[in-house]
């Protein structure tokens, strides 16, 4: 008599290029364990080049995947290959969450609401500077616009910031002054490979001060150079791990239909290497 085979676990993933640095697997698997679901669900990282994204995504449902998070550089491409879009993903013009259900690929975006949840207070009508014009920047500009913030957007390629502002609001800026803003958000990849943010971004370390909030979506093994400089001048800081936790919790809640354990996710994300 043969033993009955254990049922296959339902699969979740993060798709990126590169993706080896991602804390999402540790964070989500810790949440699944805390919820008593680790025997039924598993979350993994999948590195996929841009020219293979559509092929890889379309193969996932047959492999037991229920959903996937999408990170750099795939957020706008993920939106384009989806069969249906949430209103939020449609408005932002990028997707960070895919769900495979009823033969469809459904796209959503939890980046904007996750970003707002990570802030110490509502940005209200504050003056905000967003650095970058990719998928993450689109979500941040969308979220800040909904809160009524006065938004300026800088990007190394000025045409991209102009296009983003034309679609989502805000004003493109070529030479922002660090001290003018109450909120500064770095959505670029500067710092991911150890780059000096003050040589790559239009910021001055001595321009930070009390009353400012500085957010860096890049995360590594410690505090980013950008956030360290801001904190040294008295600014409040929010790192990419906290934003990751907040947007990841929104995605997980959508897939599982339960409230994720935020503190468990936070501890796992900060402890992952």
PDB file of C-alpha atoms in Angstrom:
ATOM      1  CA  UNK A   1       0.000   0.000   0.000  1.00  0.00           C
ATOM      2  CA  UNK A   2       1.493   3.309  -1.045  1.00  0.00           C
ATOM      3  CA  UNK A   3       1.317   6.421   1.056  1.00  0.00           C
ATOM      4  CA  UNK A   4      -0.973   9.139  -0.231  1.00  0.00           C
ATOM      5  CA  UNK A   5       1.025  11.921  -1.914  1.00  0.00           C
ATOM      6  CA  UNK A   6       1.024  15.224  -0.077  1.00  0.00           C
ATOM      7  CA  UNK A   7      -0.873  17.944  -1.934  1.00  0.00           C
ATOM      8  CA  UNK A   8       1.325  20.383  -3.824  1.00  0.00           C
ATOM      9  CA  UNK A   9       1.780  23.746  -2.168  1.00  0.00           C
ATOM     10  CA  UNK A  10       0.302  26.779  -3.879  1.00  0.00           C
ATOM     11  CA  UNK A  11       3.069  29.004  -5.168  1.00  0.00           C
ATOM     12  CA  UNK A  12       3.758  32.731  -5.047  1.00  0.00           C
ATOM     13  CA  UNK A  13       6.788  34.596  -6.363  1.00  0.00           C
ATOM     14  CA  UNK A  14       8.546  37.872  -7.002  1.00  0.00           C
ATOM     15  CA  UNK A  15       9.733  38.517 -10.554  1.00  0.00           C
ATOM     16  CA  UNK A  16      12.665  40.850 -11.170  1.00  0.00           C
ATOM     17  CA  UNK A  17      15.957  41.377 -12.976  1.00  0.00           C
ATOM     18  CA  UNK A  18      18.034  41.178 -10.869  1.00  0.00           C
ATOM     19  CA  UNK A  19      16.102  39.703  -7.960  1.00  0.00           C
ATOM     20  CA  UNK A  20      18.690  37.959  -5.757  1.00  0.00           C
ATOM     21  CA  UNK A  21      18.697  40.949  -3.360  1.00  0.00           C
ATOM     22  CA  UNK A  22      14.957  40.721  -2.715  1.00  0.00           C
ATOM     23  CA  UNK A  23      13.763  40.292   0.864  1.00  0.00           C
ATOM     24  CA  UNK A  24      10.277  39.325  -0.331  1.00  0.00           C
ATOM     25  CA  UNK A  25      10.705  35.518  -0.077  1.00  0.00           C
ATOM     26  CA  UNK A  26      11.922  35.682   3.533  1.00  0.00           C
ATOM     27  CA  UNK A  27       9.226  38.207   4.416  1.00  0.00           C
ATOM     28  CA  UNK A  28       6.309  36.368   2.829  1.00  0.00           C
ATOM     29  CA  UNK A  29       7.359  32.893   3.922  1.00  0.00           C
ATOM     30  CA  UNK A  30       7.653  34.133   7.511  1.00  0.00           C
ATOM     31  CA  UNK A  31       4.131  35.529   7.235  1.00  0.00           C
ATOM     32  CA  UNK A  32       2.819  32.256   5.824  1.00  0.00           C
ATOM     33  CA  UNK A  33       4.440  30.337   8.693  1.00  0.00           C
ATOM     34  CA  UNK A  34       2.969  32.714  11.281  1.00  0.00           C
ATOM     35  CA  UNK A  35      -0.467  32.193   9.731  1.00  0.00           C
ATOM     36  CA  UNK A  36      -0.018  28.402   9.800  1.00  0.00           C
ATOM     37  CA  UNK A  37      -0.094  28.253   6.006  1.00  0.00           C
ATOM     38  CA  UNK A  38       3.500  27.308   5.219  1.00  0.00           C
ATOM     39  CA  UNK A  39       2.453  23.731   4.537  1.00  0.00           C
ATOM     40  CA  UNK A  40       0.032  24.930   1.871  1.00  0.00           C
ATOM     41  CA  UNK A  41       1.785  27.969   0.377  1.00  0.00           C
ATOM     42  CA  UNK A  42       5.335  28.896  -0.643  1.00  0.00           C
ATOM     43  CA  UNK A  43       6.887  32.132  -1.933  1.00  0.00           C
ATOM     44  CA  UNK A  44      10.040  32.255  -4.088  1.00  0.00           C
ATOM     45  CA  UNK A  45      12.178  34.607  -6.190  1.00  0.00           C
ATOM     46  CA  UNK A  46      12.387  34.226  -9.967  1.00  0.00           C
ATOM     47  CA  UNK A  47      14.915  36.158 -12.007  1.00  0.00           C
ATOM     48  CA  UNK A  48      13.657  36.809 -15.525  1.00  0.00           C
ATOM     49  CA  UNK A  49      15.098  39.049 -18.234  1.00  0.00           C
ATOM     50  CA  UNK A  50      12.752  41.601 -19.826  1.00  0.00           C
ATOM     51  CA  UNK A  51      12.588  39.738 -23.142  1.00  0.00           C
ATOM     52  CA  UNK A  52      11.424  36.568 -21.354  1.00  0.00           C
ATOM     53  CA  UNK A  53       8.879  38.134 -18.997  1.00  0.00           C
ATOM     54  CA  UNK A  54       5.688  37.445 -20.940  1.00  0.00           C
ATOM     55  CA  UNK A  55       6.679  33.849 -21.688  1.00  0.00           C
ATOM     56  CA  UNK A  56       7.542  33.233 -18.035  1.00  0.00           C
ATOM     57  CA  UNK A  57       4.381  34.829 -16.653  1.00  0.00           C
ATOM     58  CA  UNK A  58       2.071  32.962 -19.010  1.00  0.00           C
ATOM     59  CA  UNK A  59       3.647  29.648 -17.966  1.00  0.00           C
ATOM     60  CA  UNK A  60       3.166  30.253 -14.239  1.00  0.00           C
ATOM     61  CA  UNK A  61      -0.487  29.221 -13.720  1.00  0.00           C
ATOM     62  CA  UNK A  62       0.215  25.707 -15.058  1.00  0.00           C
ATOM     63  CA  UNK A  63       3.117  25.448 -12.602  1.00  0.00           C
ATOM     64  CA  UNK A  64       0.887  26.009  -9.576  1.00  0.00           C
ATOM     65  CA  UNK A  65       1.415  29.737  -9.126  1.00  0.00           C
ATOM     66  CA  UNK A  66      -1.490  31.730  -7.700  1.00  0.00           C
ATOM     67  CA  UNK A  67       0.183  35.128  -7.914  1.00  0.00           C
ATOM     68  CA  UNK A  68       3.372  37.108  -8.231  1.00  0.00           C
ATOM     69  CA  UNK A  69       4.855  40.396  -7.178  1.00  0.00           C
ATOM     70  CA  UNK A  70       6.672  42.312  -9.887  1.00  0.00           C
ATOM     71  CA  UNK A  71       9.706  44.500  -9.288  1.00  0.00           C
ATOM     72  CA  UNK A  72      12.313  46.404 -11.325  1.00  0.00           C
ATOM     73  CA  UNK A  73      12.315  46.547 -14.314  1.00  0.00           C
ATOM     74  CA  UNK A  74       9.028  44.811 -15.095  1.00  0.00           C
ATOM     75  CA  UNK A  75       6.222  46.930 -13.606  1.00  0.00           C
ATOM     76  CA  UNK A  76       5.007  48.626 -16.772  1.00  0.00           C
ATOM     77  CA  UNK A  77       5.490  45.495 -18.882  1.00  0.00           C
ATOM     78  CA  UNK A  78       3.465  43.450 -16.390  1.00  0.00           C
ATOM     79  CA  UNK A  79       0.562  45.829 -16.813  1.00  0.00           C
ATOM     80  CA  UNK A  80       0.645  45.416 -20.593  1.00  0.00           C
ATOM     81  CA  UNK A  81       0.443  41.624 -20.546  1.00  0.00           C
ATOM     82  CA  UNK A  82      -2.441  41.383 -18.053  1.00  0.00           C
ATOM     83  CA  UNK A  83      -5.934  40.392 -19.158  1.00  0.00           C
ATOM     84  CA  UNK A  84      -7.658  42.638 -16.630  1.00  0.00           C
ATOM     85  CA  UNK A  85      -6.549  45.589 -14.498  1.00  0.00           C
ATOM     86  CA  UNK A  86      -7.616  47.006 -11.180  1.00  0.00           C
ATOM     87  CA  UNK A  87      -8.625  50.651 -11.298  1.00  0.00           C
ATOM     88  CA  UNK A  88      -5.535  51.548  -9.269  1.00  0.00           C
ATOM     89  CA  UNK A  89      -3.157  49.755 -11.645  1.00  0.00           C
ATOM     90  CA  UNK A  90      -4.890  51.381 -14.595  1.00  0.00           C
ATOM     91  CA  UNK A  91      -4.543  54.863 -13.094  1.00  0.00           C
ATOM     92  CA  UNK A  92      -0.910  54.377 -12.100  1.00  0.00           C
ATOM     93  CA  UNK A  93       0.036  52.767 -15.392  1.00  0.00           C
ATOM     94  CA  UNK A  94       2.137  50.054 -13.735  1.00  0.00           C
ATOM     95  CA  UNK A  95       1.571  46.797 -11.856  1.00  0.00           C
ATOM     96  CA  UNK A  96       3.442  45.238  -8.955  1.00  0.00           C
ATOM     97  CA  UNK A  97       0.983  42.416  -8.259  1.00  0.00           C
ATOM     98  CA  UNK A  98      -0.342  39.711 -10.587  1.00  0.00           C
ATOM     99  CA  UNK A  99      -3.030  37.177  -9.728  1.00  0.00           C
ATOM    100  CA  UNK A 100      -3.733  34.057 -11.798  1.00  0.00           C
ATOM    101  CA  UNK A 101      -7.377  33.099 -11.552  1.00  0.00           C
ATOM    102  CA  UNK A 102     -10.093  31.694 -13.841  1.00  0.00           C
ATOM    103  CA  UNK A 103      -7.675  31.531 -16.751  1.00  0.00           C
ATOM    104  CA  UNK A 104      -6.830  35.227 -16.503  1.00  0.00           C
ATOM    105  CA  UNK A 105      -3.850  37.313 -15.467  1.00  0.00           C
ATOM    106  CA  UNK A 106      -5.116  40.125 -13.260  1.00  0.00           C
ATOM    107  CA  UNK A 107      -2.929  43.141 -12.493  1.00  0.00           C
ATOM    108  CA  UNK A 108      -3.032  45.337  -9.409  1.00  0.00           C
ATOM    109  CA  UNK A 109      -0.721  47.837  -7.740  1.00  0.00           C
ATOM    110  CA  UNK A 110      -0.101  47.964  -3.993  1.00  0.00           C
ATOM    111  CA  UNK A 111       2.926  50.282  -4.229  1.00  0.00           C
ATOM    112  CA  UNK A 112       0.989  53.519  -3.812  1.00  0.00           C
ATOM    113  CA  UNK A 113      -1.088  52.542  -0.789  1.00  0.00           C
ATOM    114  CA  UNK A 114       1.918  50.735   0.708  1.00  0.00           C
ATOM    115  CA  UNK A 115       4.026  53.865   0.349  1.00  0.00           C
ATOM    116  CA  UNK A 116       1.421  56.019   2.084  1.00  0.00           C
ATOM    117  CA  UNK A 117       1.065  53.487   4.904  1.00  0.00           C
ATOM    118  CA  UNK A 118       4.839  53.624   5.512  1.00  0.00           C
ATOM    119  CA  UNK A 119       4.903  57.405   6.017  1.00  0.00           C
ATOM    120  CA  UNK A 120       4.822  58.754   9.581  1.00  0.00           C
ATOM    121  CA  UNK A 121       1.832  60.970   8.674  1.00  0.00           C
ATOM    122  CA  UNK A 122      -0.291  61.894   5.690  1.00  0.00           C
ATOM    123  CA  UNK A 123       1.682  64.082   3.245  1.00  0.00           C
ATOM    124  CA  UNK A 124      -1.382  66.309   2.988  1.00  0.00           C
ATOM    125  CA  UNK A 125      -0.547  69.453   1.047  1.00  0.00           C
ATOM    126  CA  UNK A 126       3.202  69.207   1.590  1.00  0.00           C
ATOM    127  CA  UNK A 127       5.710  70.077  -1.094  1.00  0.00           C
ATOM    128  CA  UNK A 128       7.196  66.802  -2.345  1.00  0.00           C
ATOM    129  CA  UNK A 129      10.106  65.886  -4.601  1.00  0.00           C
ATOM    130  CA  UNK A 130      10.018  62.508  -6.361  1.00  0.00           C
ATOM    131  CA  UNK A 131      13.296  61.297  -7.863  1.00  0.00           C
ATOM    132  CA  UNK A 132      12.822  58.944 -10.811  1.00  0.00           C
ATOM    133  CA  UNK A 133      10.146  58.276 -13.405  1.00  0.00           C
ATOM    134  CA  UNK A 134       9.762  54.499 -13.509  1.00  0.00           C
ATOM    135  CA  UNK A 135       7.008  52.244 -12.220  1.00  0.00           C
ATOM    136  CA  UNK A 136       7.693  52.964  -8.549  1.00  0.00           C
ATOM    137  CA  UNK A 137       7.740  56.713  -9.209  1.00  0.00           C
ATOM    138  CA  UNK A 138       4.390  56.474 -10.960  1.00  0.00           C
ATOM    139  CA  UNK A 139       2.864  54.827  -7.876  1.00  0.00           C
ATOM    140  CA  UNK A 140       4.358  57.431  -5.528  1.00  0.00           C
ATOM    141  CA  UNK A 141       3.190  60.372  -7.659  1.00  0.00           C
ATOM    142  CA  UNK A 142      -0.296  58.823  -7.915  1.00  0.00           C
ATOM    143  CA  UNK A 143      -0.458  58.340  -4.136  1.00  0.00           C
ATOM    144  CA  UNK A 144       0.822  61.830  -3.324  1.00  0.00           C
ATOM    145  CA  UNK A 145      -1.590  63.362  -5.797  1.00  0.00           C
ATOM    146  CA  UNK A 146      -4.522  61.656  -4.093  1.00  0.00           C
ATOM    147  CA  UNK A 147      -3.392  63.154  -0.779  1.00  0.00           C
ATOM    148  CA  UNK A 148      -3.197  66.661  -2.225  1.00  0.00           C
ATOM    149  CA  UNK A 149       0.586  67.110  -2.129  1.00  0.00           C
ATOM    150  CA  UNK A 150       2.360  69.632  -4.341  1.00  0.00           C
ATOM    151  CA  UNK A 151       4.608  67.353  -6.417  1.00  0.00           C
ATOM    152  CA  UNK A 152       7.772  67.974  -8.401  1.00  0.00           C
ATOM    153  CA  UNK A 153       9.484  65.185 -10.338  1.00  0.00           C
ATOM    154  CA  UNK A 154      13.132  64.915 -11.324  1.00  0.00           C
ATOM    155  CA  UNK A 155      14.557  62.303 -13.666  1.00  0.00           C
ATOM    156  CA  UNK A 156      17.944  62.028 -15.338  1.00  0.00           C
ATOM    157  CA  UNK A 157      16.103  61.906 -18.678  1.00  0.00           C
ATOM    158  CA  UNK A 158      13.898  64.985 -18.533  1.00  0.00           C
ATOM    159  CA  UNK A 159      11.438  63.739 -21.150  1.00  0.00           C
ATOM    160  CA  UNK A 160      10.404  60.854 -18.908  1.00  0.00           C
ATOM    161  CA  UNK A 161       9.581  63.143 -15.987  1.00  0.00           C
ATOM    162  CA  UNK A 162       7.643  65.407 -18.352  1.00  0.00           C
ATOM    163  CA  UNK A 163       5.615  62.454 -19.634  1.00  0.00           C
ATOM    164  CA  UNK A 164       4.932  61.167 -16.121  1.00  0.00           C
ATOM    165  CA  UNK A 165       3.680  64.559 -14.950  1.00  0.00           C
ATOM    166  CA  UNK A 166       1.521  64.961 -18.042  1.00  0.00           C
ATOM    167  CA  UNK A 167      -0.187  61.660 -17.215  1.00  0.00           C
ATOM    168  CA  UNK A 168      -0.387  61.726 -13.423  1.00  0.00           C
ATOM    169  CA  UNK A 169       0.125  65.325 -12.357  1.00  0.00           C
ATOM    170  CA  UNK A 170       3.031  67.159 -10.834  1.00  0.00           C
ATOM    171  CA  UNK A 171       5.664  69.451 -12.291  1.00  0.00           C
ATOM    172  CA  UNK A 172       8.934  68.309 -13.879  1.00  0.00           C
ATOM    173  CA  UNK A 173      11.995  69.969 -12.367  1.00  0.00           C
ATOM    174  CA  UNK A 174      15.588  70.002 -13.628  1.00  0.00           C
ATOM    175  CA  UNK A 175      17.483  71.432 -10.661  1.00  0.00           C
ATOM    176  CA  UNK A 176      15.618  70.921  -7.372  1.00  0.00           C
ATOM    177  CA  UNK A 177      16.881  72.498  -4.162  1.00  0.00           C
ATOM    178  CA  UNK A 178      16.921  69.918  -1.353  1.00  0.00           C
ATOM    179  CA  UNK A 179      15.904  72.347   1.388  1.00  0.00           C
ATOM    180  CA  UNK A 180      12.686  73.426  -0.388  1.00  0.00           C
ATOM    181  CA  UNK A 181      10.814  70.168   0.178  1.00  0.00           C
ATOM    182  CA  UNK A 182       8.978  68.714   3.141  1.00  0.00           C
ATOM    183  CA  UNK A 183       9.034  65.231   1.591  1.00  0.00           C
ATOM    184  CA  UNK A 184      11.733  63.732  -0.658  1.00  0.00           C
ATOM    185  CA  UNK A 185      11.307  60.258  -2.185  1.00  0.00           C
ATOM    186  CA  UNK A 186      14.055  58.401  -4.032  1.00  0.00           C
ATOM    187  CA  UNK A 187      12.444  55.851  -6.369  1.00  0.00           C
ATOM    188  CA  UNK A 188      15.570  55.383  -8.534  1.00  0.00           C
ATOM    189  CA  UNK A 189      17.966  52.430  -8.256  1.00  0.00           C
ATOM    190  CA  UNK A 190      20.791  54.742  -7.133  1.00  0.00           C
ATOM    191  CA  UNK A 191      22.388  53.167  -4.077  1.00  0.00           C
ATOM    192  CA  UNK A 192      21.495  49.570  -4.934  1.00  0.00           C
ATOM    193  CA  UNK A 193      25.055  48.927  -6.125  1.00  0.00           C
ATOM    194  CA  UNK A 194      26.684  51.234  -3.594  1.00  0.00           C
ATOM    195  CA  UNK A 195      26.603  54.387  -5.711  1.00  0.00           C
ATOM    196  CA  UNK A 196      27.058  57.756  -4.024  1.00  0.00           C
ATOM    197  CA  UNK A 197      23.586  59.362  -4.047  1.00  0.00           C
ATOM    198  CA  UNK A 198      25.067  62.850  -3.879  1.00  0.00           C
ATOM    199  CA  UNK A 199      26.987  62.378  -7.118  1.00  0.00           C
ATOM    200  CA  UNK A 200      24.121  60.642  -8.933  1.00  0.00           C
ATOM    201  CA  UNK A 201      21.076  62.565  -7.661  1.00  0.00           C
ATOM    202  CA  UNK A 202      20.406  66.343  -7.500  1.00  0.00           C
ATOM    203  CA  UNK A 203      20.570  66.457  -3.704  1.00  0.00           C
ATOM    204  CA  UNK A 204      22.863  68.189  -1.228  1.00  0.00           C
ATOM    205  CA  UNK A 205      23.588  66.509   2.092  1.00  0.00           C
ATOM    206  CA  UNK A 206      23.651  69.869   3.876  1.00  0.00           C
ATOM    207  CA  UNK A 207      20.229  70.728   2.436  1.00  0.00           C
ATOM    208  CA  UNK A 208      18.375  68.283   4.699  1.00  0.00           C
ATOM    209  CA  UNK A 209      16.890  69.487   7.965  1.00  0.00           C
ATOM    210  CA  UNK A 210      14.326  69.039  10.692  1.00  0.00           C
ATOM    211  CA  UNK A 211      10.736  68.947   9.528  1.00  0.00           C
ATOM    212  CA  UNK A 212      11.580  66.959   6.404  1.00  0.00           C
ATOM    213  CA  UNK A 213      10.702  63.332   5.679  1.00  0.00           C
ATOM    214  CA  UNK A 214      13.111  61.485   3.379  1.00  0.00           C
ATOM    215  CA  UNK A 215      12.177  58.133   1.857  1.00  0.00           C
ATOM    216  CA  UNK A 216      14.602  55.841   0.025  1.00  0.00           C
ATOM    217  CA  UNK A 217      12.965  52.884  -1.731  1.00  0.00           C
ATOM    218  CA  UNK A 218      16.385  51.277  -2.212  1.00  0.00           C
ATOM    219  CA  UNK A 219      17.314  48.912   0.588  1.00  0.00           C
ATOM    220  CA  UNK A 220      20.477  47.001   1.425  1.00  0.00           C
ATOM    221  CA  UNK A 221      22.161  45.503   4.472  1.00  0.00           C
ATOM    222  CA  UNK A 222      22.061  48.747   6.454  1.00  0.00           C
ATOM    223  CA  UNK A 223      20.849  52.315   6.339  1.00  0.00           C
ATOM    224  CA  UNK A 224      21.369  53.897   2.930  1.00  0.00           C
ATOM    225  CA  UNK A 225      23.880  56.724   2.571  1.00  0.00           C
ATOM    226  CA  UNK A 226      21.012  58.986   1.592  1.00  0.00           C
ATOM    227  CA  UNK A 227      19.012  58.267   4.737  1.00  0.00           C
ATOM    228  CA  UNK A 228      22.078  58.426   6.982  1.00  0.00           C
ATOM    229  CA  UNK A 229      22.878  61.905   5.689  1.00  0.00           C
ATOM    230  CA  UNK A 230      19.270  63.025   6.086  1.00  0.00           C
ATOM    231  CA  UNK A 231      19.008  61.669   9.632  1.00  0.00           C
ATOM    232  CA  UNK A 232      22.278  63.370  10.590  1.00  0.00           C
ATOM    233  CA  UNK A 233      20.666  66.701   9.685  1.00  0.00           C
ATOM    234  CA  UNK A 234      17.518  66.011  11.708  1.00  0.00           C
ATOM    235  CA  UNK A 235      15.166  64.742   8.980  1.00  0.00           C
ATOM    236  CA  UNK A 236      12.778  61.872   9.620  1.00  0.00           C
ATOM    237  CA  UNK A 237      13.558  58.867   7.420  1.00  0.00           C
ATOM    238  CA  UNK A 238      11.665  55.905   5.975  1.00  0.00           C
ATOM    239  CA  UNK A 239      13.623  53.077   4.383  1.00  0.00           C
ATOM    240  CA  UNK A 240      12.754  50.761   1.544  1.00  0.00           C
ATOM    241  CA  UNK A 241      12.203  47.820   3.874  1.00  0.00           C
ATOM    242  CA  UNK A 242       9.249  49.516   5.553  1.00  0.00           C
ATOM    243  CA  UNK A 243       7.720  50.362   2.187  1.00  0.00           C
ATOM    244  CA  UNK A 244       8.358  46.777   1.024  1.00  0.00           C
ATOM    245  CA  UNK A 245       6.587  45.414   4.101  1.00  0.00           C
ATOM    246  CA  UNK A 246       3.564  47.641   3.643  1.00  0.00           C
ATOM    247  CA  UNK A 247       3.059  46.970  -0.076  1.00  0.00           C
ATOM    248  CA  UNK A 248       3.842  43.270   0.390  1.00  0.00           C
ATOM    249  CA  UNK A 249       1.213  42.983   3.098  1.00  0.00           C
ATOM    250  CA  UNK A 250      -1.388  44.458   0.731  1.00  0.00           C
ATOM    251  CA  UNK A 251      -0.488  41.921  -1.966  1.00  0.00           C
ATOM    252  CA  UNK A 252      -0.567  38.999   0.473  1.00  0.00           C
ATOM    253  CA  UNK A 253      -3.917  40.097   1.850  1.00  0.00           C
ATOM    254  CA  UNK A 254      -5.319  40.092  -1.677  1.00  0.00           C
ATOM    255  CA  UNK A 255      -4.114  36.566  -2.391  1.00  0.00           C
ATOM    256  CA  UNK A 256      -5.021  35.000   0.967  1.00  0.00           C
ATOM    257  CA  UNK A 257      -7.969  37.074   2.122  1.00  0.00           C
ATOM    258  CA  UNK A 258      -6.528  37.394   5.654  1.00  0.00           C
ATOM    259  CA  UNK A 259      -4.760  40.158   7.567  1.00  0.00           C
ATOM    260  CA  UNK A 260      -0.974  39.621   7.291  1.00  0.00           C
ATOM    261  CA  UNK A 261       1.244  39.791  10.431  1.00  0.00           C
ATOM    262  CA  UNK A 262       3.085  43.071   9.827  1.00  0.00           C
ATOM    263  CA  UNK A 263       5.614  42.750  12.640  1.00  0.00           C
ATOM    264  CA  UNK A 264       6.573  39.228  11.577  1.00  0.00           C
ATOM    265  CA  UNK A 265       7.062  40.442   8.008  1.00  0.00           C
ATOM    266  CA  UNK A 266       9.087  43.427   9.187  1.00  0.00           C
ATOM    267  CA  UNK A 267      11.426  41.334  11.339  1.00  0.00           C
ATOM    268  CA  UNK A 268      11.944  38.772   8.573  1.00  0.00           C
ATOM    269  CA  UNK A 269      12.632  41.416   5.932  1.00  0.00           C
ATOM    270  CA  UNK A 270      15.136  43.223   8.134  1.00  0.00           C
ATOM    271  CA  UNK A 271      16.854  39.976   9.119  1.00  0.00           C
ATOM    272  CA  UNK A 272      17.183  38.576   5.594  1.00  0.00           C
ATOM    273  CA  UNK A 273      20.538  38.847   3.846  1.00  0.00           C
TER     274      UNK A 273
END
